[in-house]
Short mmCIF file of C-alpha atoms and ligand atoms in Angstrom, two decimals:
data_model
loop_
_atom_site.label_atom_id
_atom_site.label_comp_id
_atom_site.label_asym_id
_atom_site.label_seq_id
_atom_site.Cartn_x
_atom_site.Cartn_y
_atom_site.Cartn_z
CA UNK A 1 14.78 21.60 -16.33
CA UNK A 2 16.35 19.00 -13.79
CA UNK A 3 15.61 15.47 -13.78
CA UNK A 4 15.26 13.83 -10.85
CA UNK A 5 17.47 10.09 -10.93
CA UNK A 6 17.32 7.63 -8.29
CA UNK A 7 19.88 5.05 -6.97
CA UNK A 8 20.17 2.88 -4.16
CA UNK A 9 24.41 3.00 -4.20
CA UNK A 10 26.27 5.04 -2.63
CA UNK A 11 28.09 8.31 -3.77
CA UNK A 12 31.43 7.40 -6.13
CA UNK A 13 29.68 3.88 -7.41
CA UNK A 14 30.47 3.67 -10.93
CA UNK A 15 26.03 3.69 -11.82
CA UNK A 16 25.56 6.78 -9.43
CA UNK A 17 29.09 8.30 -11.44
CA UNK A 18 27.56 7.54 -14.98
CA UNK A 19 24.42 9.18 -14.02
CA UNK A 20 25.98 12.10 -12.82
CA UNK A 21 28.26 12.39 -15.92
CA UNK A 22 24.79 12.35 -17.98
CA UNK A 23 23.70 15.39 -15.91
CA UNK A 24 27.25 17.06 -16.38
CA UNK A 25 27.16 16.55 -20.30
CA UNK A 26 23.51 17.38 -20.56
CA UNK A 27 24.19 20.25 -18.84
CA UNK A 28 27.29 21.78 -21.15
CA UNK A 29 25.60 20.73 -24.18
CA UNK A 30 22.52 22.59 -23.56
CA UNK A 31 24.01 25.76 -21.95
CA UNK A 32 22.36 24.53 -18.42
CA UNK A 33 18.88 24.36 -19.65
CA UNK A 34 19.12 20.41 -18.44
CA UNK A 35 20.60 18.56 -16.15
CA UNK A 36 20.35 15.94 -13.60
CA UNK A 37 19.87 15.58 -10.10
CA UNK A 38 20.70 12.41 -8.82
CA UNK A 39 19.43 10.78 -5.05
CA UNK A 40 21.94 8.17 -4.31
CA UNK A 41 22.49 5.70 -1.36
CA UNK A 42 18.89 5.07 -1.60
CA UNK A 43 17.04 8.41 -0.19
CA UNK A 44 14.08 7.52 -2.75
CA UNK A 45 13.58 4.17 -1.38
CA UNK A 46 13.99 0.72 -2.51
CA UNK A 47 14.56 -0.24 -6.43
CA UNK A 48 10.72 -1.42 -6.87
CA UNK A 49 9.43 1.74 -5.70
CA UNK A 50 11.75 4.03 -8.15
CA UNK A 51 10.60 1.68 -10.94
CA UNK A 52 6.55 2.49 -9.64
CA UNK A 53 7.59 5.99 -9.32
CA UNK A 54 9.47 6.66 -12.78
CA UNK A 55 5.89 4.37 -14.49
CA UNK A 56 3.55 7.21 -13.00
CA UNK A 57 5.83 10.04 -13.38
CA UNK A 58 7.09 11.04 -10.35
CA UNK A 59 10.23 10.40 -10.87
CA UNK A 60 12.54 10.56 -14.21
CA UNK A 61 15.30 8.23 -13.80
CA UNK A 62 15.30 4.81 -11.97
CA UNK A 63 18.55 3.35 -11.90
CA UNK A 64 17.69 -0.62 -11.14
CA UNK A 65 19.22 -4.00 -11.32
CA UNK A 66 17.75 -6.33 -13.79
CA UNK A 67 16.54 -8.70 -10.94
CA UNK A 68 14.37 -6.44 -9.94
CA UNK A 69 12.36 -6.12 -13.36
CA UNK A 70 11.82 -10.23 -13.60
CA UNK A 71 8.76 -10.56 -12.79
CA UNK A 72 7.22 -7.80 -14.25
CA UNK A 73 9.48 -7.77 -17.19
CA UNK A 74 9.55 -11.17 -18.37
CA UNK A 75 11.73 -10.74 -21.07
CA UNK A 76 14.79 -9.60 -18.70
CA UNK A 77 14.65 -12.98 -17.35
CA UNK A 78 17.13 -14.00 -19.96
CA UNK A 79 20.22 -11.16 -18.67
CA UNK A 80 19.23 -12.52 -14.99
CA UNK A 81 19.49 -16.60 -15.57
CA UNK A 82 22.61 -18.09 -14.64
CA UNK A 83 25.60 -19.37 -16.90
CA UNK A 84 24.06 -17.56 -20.12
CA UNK A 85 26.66 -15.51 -20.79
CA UNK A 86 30.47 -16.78 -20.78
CA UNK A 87 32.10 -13.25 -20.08
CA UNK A 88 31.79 -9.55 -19.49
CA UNK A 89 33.21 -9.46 -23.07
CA UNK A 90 30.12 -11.46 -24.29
CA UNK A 91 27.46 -9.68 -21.93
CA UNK A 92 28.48 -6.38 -23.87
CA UNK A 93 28.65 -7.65 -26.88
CA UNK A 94 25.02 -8.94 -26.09
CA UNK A 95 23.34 -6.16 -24.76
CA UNK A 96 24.99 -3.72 -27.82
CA UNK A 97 23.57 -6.14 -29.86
CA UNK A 98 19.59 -6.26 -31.41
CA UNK A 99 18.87 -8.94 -28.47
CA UNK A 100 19.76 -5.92 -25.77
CA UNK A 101 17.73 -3.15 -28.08
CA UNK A 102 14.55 -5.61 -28.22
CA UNK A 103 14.85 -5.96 -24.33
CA UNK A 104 15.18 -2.03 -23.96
CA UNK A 105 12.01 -1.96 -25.75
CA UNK A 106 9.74 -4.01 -23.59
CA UNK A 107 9.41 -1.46 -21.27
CA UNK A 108 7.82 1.13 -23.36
CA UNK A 109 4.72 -0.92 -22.87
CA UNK A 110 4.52 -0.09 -18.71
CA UNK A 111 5.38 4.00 -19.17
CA UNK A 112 9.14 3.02 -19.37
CA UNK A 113 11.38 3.81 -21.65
CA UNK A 114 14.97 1.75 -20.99
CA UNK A 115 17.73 4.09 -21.81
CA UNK A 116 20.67 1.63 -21.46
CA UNK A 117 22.21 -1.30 -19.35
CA UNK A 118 25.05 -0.87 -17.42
CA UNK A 119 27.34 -3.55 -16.15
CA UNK A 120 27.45 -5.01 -12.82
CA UNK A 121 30.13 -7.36 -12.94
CA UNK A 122 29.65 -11.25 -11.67
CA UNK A 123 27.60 -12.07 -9.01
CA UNK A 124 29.23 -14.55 -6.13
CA UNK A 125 27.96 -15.80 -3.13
CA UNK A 126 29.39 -14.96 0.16
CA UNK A 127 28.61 -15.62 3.72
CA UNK A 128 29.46 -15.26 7.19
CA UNK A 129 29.83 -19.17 7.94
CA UNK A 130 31.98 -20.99 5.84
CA UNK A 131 33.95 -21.81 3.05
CA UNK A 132 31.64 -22.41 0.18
CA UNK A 133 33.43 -24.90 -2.29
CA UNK A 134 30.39 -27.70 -3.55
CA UNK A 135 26.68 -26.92 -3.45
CA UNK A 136 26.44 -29.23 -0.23
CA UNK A 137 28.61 -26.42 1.65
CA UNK A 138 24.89 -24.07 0.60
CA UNK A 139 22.80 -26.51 2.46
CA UNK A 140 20.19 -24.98 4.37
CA UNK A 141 22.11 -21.72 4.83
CA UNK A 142 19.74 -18.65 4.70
CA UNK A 143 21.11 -16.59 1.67
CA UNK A 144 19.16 -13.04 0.83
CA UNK A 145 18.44 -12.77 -2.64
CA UNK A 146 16.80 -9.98 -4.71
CA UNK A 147 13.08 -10.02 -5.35
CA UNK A 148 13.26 -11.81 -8.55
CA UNK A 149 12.01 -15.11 -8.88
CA UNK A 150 14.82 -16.78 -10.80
CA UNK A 151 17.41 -16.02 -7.77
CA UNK A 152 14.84 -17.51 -5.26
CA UNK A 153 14.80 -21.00 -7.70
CA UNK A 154 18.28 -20.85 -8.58
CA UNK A 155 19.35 -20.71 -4.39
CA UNK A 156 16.82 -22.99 -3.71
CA UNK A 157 17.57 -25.81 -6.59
CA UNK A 158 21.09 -25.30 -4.27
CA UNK A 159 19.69 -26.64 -1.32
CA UNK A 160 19.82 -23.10 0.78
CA UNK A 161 16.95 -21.21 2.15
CA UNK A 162 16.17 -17.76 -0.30
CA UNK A 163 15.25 -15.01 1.22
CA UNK A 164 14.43 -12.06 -0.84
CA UNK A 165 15.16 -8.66 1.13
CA UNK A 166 15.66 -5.44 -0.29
CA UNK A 167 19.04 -4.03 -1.45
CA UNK A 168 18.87 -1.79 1.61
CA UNK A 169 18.03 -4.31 4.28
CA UNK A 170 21.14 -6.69 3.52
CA UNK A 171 23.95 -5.27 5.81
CA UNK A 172 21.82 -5.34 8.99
CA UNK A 173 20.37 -8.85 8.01
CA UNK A 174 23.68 -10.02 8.10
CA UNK A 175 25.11 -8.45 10.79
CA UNK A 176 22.12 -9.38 13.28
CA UNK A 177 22.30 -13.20 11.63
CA UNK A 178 18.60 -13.02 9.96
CA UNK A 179 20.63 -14.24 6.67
CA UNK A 180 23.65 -16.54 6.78
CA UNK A 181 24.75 -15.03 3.47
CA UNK A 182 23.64 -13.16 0.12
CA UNK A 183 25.25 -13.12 -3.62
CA UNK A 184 26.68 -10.15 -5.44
CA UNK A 185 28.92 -8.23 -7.21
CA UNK A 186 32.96 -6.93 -6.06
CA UNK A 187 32.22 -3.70 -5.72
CA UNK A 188 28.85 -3.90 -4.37
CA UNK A 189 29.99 -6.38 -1.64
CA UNK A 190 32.96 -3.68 -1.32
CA UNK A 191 30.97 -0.21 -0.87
CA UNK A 192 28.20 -1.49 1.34
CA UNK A 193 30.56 -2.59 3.74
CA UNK A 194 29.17 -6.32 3.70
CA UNK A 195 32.92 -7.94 3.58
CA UNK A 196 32.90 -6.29 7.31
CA UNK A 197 30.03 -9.19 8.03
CA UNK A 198 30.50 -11.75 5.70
CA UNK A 199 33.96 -12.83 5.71
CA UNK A 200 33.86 -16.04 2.94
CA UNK A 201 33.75 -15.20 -0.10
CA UNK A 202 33.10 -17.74 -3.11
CA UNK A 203 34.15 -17.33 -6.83
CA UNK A 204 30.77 -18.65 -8.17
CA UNK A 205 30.51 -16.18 -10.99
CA UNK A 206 27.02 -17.37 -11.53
CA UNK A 207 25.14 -14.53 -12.91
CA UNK A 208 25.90 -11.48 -14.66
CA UNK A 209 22.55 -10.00 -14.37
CA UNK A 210 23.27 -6.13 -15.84
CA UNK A 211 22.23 -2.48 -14.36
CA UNK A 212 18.94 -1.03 -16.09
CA UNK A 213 18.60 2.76 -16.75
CA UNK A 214 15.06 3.77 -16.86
CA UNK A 215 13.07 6.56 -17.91
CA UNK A 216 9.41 8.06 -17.06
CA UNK A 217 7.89 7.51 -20.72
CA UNK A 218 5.67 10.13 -19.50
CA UNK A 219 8.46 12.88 -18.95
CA UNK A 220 10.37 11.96 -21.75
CA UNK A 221 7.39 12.33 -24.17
CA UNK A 222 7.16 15.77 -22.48
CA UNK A 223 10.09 16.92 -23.83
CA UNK A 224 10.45 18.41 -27.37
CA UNK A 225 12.07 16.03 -29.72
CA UNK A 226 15.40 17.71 -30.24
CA UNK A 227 15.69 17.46 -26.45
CA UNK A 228 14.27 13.87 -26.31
CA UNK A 229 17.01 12.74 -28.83
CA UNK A 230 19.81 14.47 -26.64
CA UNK A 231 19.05 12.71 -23.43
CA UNK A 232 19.05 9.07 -25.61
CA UNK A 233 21.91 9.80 -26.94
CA UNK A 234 23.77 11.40 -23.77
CA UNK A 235 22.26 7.74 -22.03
CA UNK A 236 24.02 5.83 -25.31
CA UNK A 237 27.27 7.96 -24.84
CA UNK A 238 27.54 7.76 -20.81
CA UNK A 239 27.89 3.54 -21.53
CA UNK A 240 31.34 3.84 -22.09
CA UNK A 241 32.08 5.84 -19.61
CA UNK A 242 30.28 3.68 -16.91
CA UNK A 243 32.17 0.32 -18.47
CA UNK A 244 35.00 2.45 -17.77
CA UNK A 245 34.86 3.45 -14.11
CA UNK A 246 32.97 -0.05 -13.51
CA UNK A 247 36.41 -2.05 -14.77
CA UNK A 248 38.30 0.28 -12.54
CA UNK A 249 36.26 0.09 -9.49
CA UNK A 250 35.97 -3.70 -9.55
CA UNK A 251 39.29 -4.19 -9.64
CA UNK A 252 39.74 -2.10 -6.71
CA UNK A 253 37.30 -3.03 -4.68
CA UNK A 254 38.51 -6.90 -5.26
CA UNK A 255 41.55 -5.83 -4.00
CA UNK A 256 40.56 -4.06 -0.78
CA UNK A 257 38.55 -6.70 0.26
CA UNK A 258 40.77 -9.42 -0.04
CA UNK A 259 43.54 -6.75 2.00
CA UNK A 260 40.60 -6.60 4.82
CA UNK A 261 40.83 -10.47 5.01
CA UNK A 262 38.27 -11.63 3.34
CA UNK A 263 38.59 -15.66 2.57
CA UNK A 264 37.98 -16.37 -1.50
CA UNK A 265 37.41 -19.65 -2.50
CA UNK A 266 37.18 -20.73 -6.18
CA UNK A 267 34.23 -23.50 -6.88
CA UNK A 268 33.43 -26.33 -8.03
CA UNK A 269 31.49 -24.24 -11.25
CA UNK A 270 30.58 -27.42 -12.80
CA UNK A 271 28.59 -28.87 -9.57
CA UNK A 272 26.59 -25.78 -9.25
CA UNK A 273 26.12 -25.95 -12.86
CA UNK A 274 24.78 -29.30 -12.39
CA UNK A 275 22.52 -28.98 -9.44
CA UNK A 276 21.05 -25.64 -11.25
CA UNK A 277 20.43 -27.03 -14.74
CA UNK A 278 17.13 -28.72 -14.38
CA UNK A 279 15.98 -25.11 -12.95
CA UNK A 280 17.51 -23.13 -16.08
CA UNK A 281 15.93 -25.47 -18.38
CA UNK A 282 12.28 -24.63 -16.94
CA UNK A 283 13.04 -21.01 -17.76
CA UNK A 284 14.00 -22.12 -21.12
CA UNK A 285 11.00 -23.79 -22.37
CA UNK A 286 9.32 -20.36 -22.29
CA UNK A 287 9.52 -19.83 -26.35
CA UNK A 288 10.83 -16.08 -26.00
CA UNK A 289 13.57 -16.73 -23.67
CA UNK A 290 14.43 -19.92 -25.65
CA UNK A 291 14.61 -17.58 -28.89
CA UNK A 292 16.76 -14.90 -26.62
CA UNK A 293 19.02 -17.28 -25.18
CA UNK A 294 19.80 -18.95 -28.88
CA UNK A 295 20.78 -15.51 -29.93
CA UNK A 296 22.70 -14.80 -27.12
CA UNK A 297 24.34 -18.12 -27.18
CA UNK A 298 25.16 -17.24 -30.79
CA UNK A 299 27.26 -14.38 -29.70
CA UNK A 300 29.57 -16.59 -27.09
C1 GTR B 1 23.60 -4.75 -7.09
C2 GTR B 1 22.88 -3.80 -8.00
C3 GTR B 1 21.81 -3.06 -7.24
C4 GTR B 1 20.91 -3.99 -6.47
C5 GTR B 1 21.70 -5.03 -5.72
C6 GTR B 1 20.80 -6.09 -5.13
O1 GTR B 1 24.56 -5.48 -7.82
O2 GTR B 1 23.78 -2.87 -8.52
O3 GTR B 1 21.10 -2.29 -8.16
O4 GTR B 1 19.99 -4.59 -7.31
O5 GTR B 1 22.67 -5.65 -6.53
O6 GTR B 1 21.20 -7.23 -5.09
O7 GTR B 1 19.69 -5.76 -4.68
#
């Protein structure tokens, strides 16, 4: 049996490579009886459509950022909001934790079954007009932004104009000047050649917001239970691996950006942290994500 898995990166990103590994292992440790087909760089569309897909079954594996499960997923909000986790080293230690398993959960309620989180390093803004040092240097810049509703209040409470596009739409918004800017990851900014049209870069590590590895409940259920146990525990097993290839390609792809010319300024954290807080705190008074948050704070 193949399973079909969907990603909007391109070939070689360290999701699309932990996927495939999945397939591989799947594959030897079922003498080819499974394994996993994997449609990167976005064939199957955006990530809101794989998620639709893998809920009605026509597709088995939706590899998604977090972002784009806020609003239907409220209780992701909490991996998405800013400054809630202090380090990668944290973030793991979160989502390995009860807190991440609970999270996982939720989905199984909307014909999902969450197989694991990935990393996806720190997301930073970038643009292609200035030097970004104080929230003032955000002010009315148009910055994309995924579909996720904290992102659009978190740019906004910065005084920029959000614009939520789709993961796909981002390098051509930029190049023909419909956005000013966006936020992301290294590596992201890196493969989809964005550093070509955004050449400021700003350390604002302000969310950590993790990859999501989904599963059609439907197809899963389908499977006999010796088989279903195999692909959650291949899915458990391939998390090393991806933090593995993820530390290695960030690293990199830090490095060739800044060799392309790329200007990186640090911040002034504790402004954005300032202007932003007010906005957090009106996530927070939602009594799940305050309980979530407490535990996650916990684990600091
Ligand atoms: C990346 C993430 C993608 C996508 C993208 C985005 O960091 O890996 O899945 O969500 O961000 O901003 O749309």
């Amino acid at each position: 049996m193949s399973l079909t898995a969907a990603d909007v990166h391109v070939d070689g990103y360290p999701t699309v490579e932990a996927v495939r590994w999945m397939g591989e292992t799947l594959a030897h440790e079922t003498g080819g009886r499974i394994g996993i087909r994997v449609y990167h760089s976005g064939q199957l569309g955006r990530e809101a459509d794989a998620i639709n897909l893998a809920r009605f079954g026509a597709l088995d594996i939706a590899r998604v950022n977090v972002s784009a499960l806020n609003n239907a997923f409220p209780l992701t909000d909490i991996l998405a909001l800013p400054y809630v986790f202090e380090s990668t080293q944290h973030m793991r230690r979160c989502l390995d934790s009860a807190t991440g398993r609970e999270i996982l959960h939720a989905f199984e309620f909307r014909g999902l079954v969450g197989l694991a989180f990935y990393d996806s390093g720190v997301r930073c803004f970038y643009n292609n007009r200035r030097a970004v040092v104080e929230p003032a240097d955000l002010a009315g810049l148009k910055i994309r932004v995924p579909p996720s509703d904290i992102f659009v209040d978190f740019v906004r409470a910065l005084g920029a104009n959000p614009t939520p596009l789709s993961y796909g739409e981002v390098f051509s918004a930029l190049q023909t000047h419909l956005i000013e800017g966006a936020e992301n990851n290294w590596t992201t900014f890196y493969t989809s050649r964005q550093f070509e049209v955004a050449r400021h870069w700003s350390q604002s590590v302000h969310s950590f917001a993790p990859e999501v590895l989904l599963m059609s409940k439907q197809r899963l259920d389908s499977m006999t239970s010796a088989d279903r146990e195999l692909v959650l525990d291949v899915a458990a097993r391939s998390v090393p691996y991806m933090r593995q290839r993820w530390d290695q390609r960030e690293a990199e792809s830090q490095a060739a950006v800044e060799k392309a010319g790329v200007q990186v300024a640090q911040v002034d954290r504790k402004a954005f942290q300032k202007a932003t807080a007010p906005m957090i705190e009106t996530y927070l008074k939602d009594q799940a994500l305050r309980r979530l948050y407490g535990q996650i704070r916990a684990l600091a």
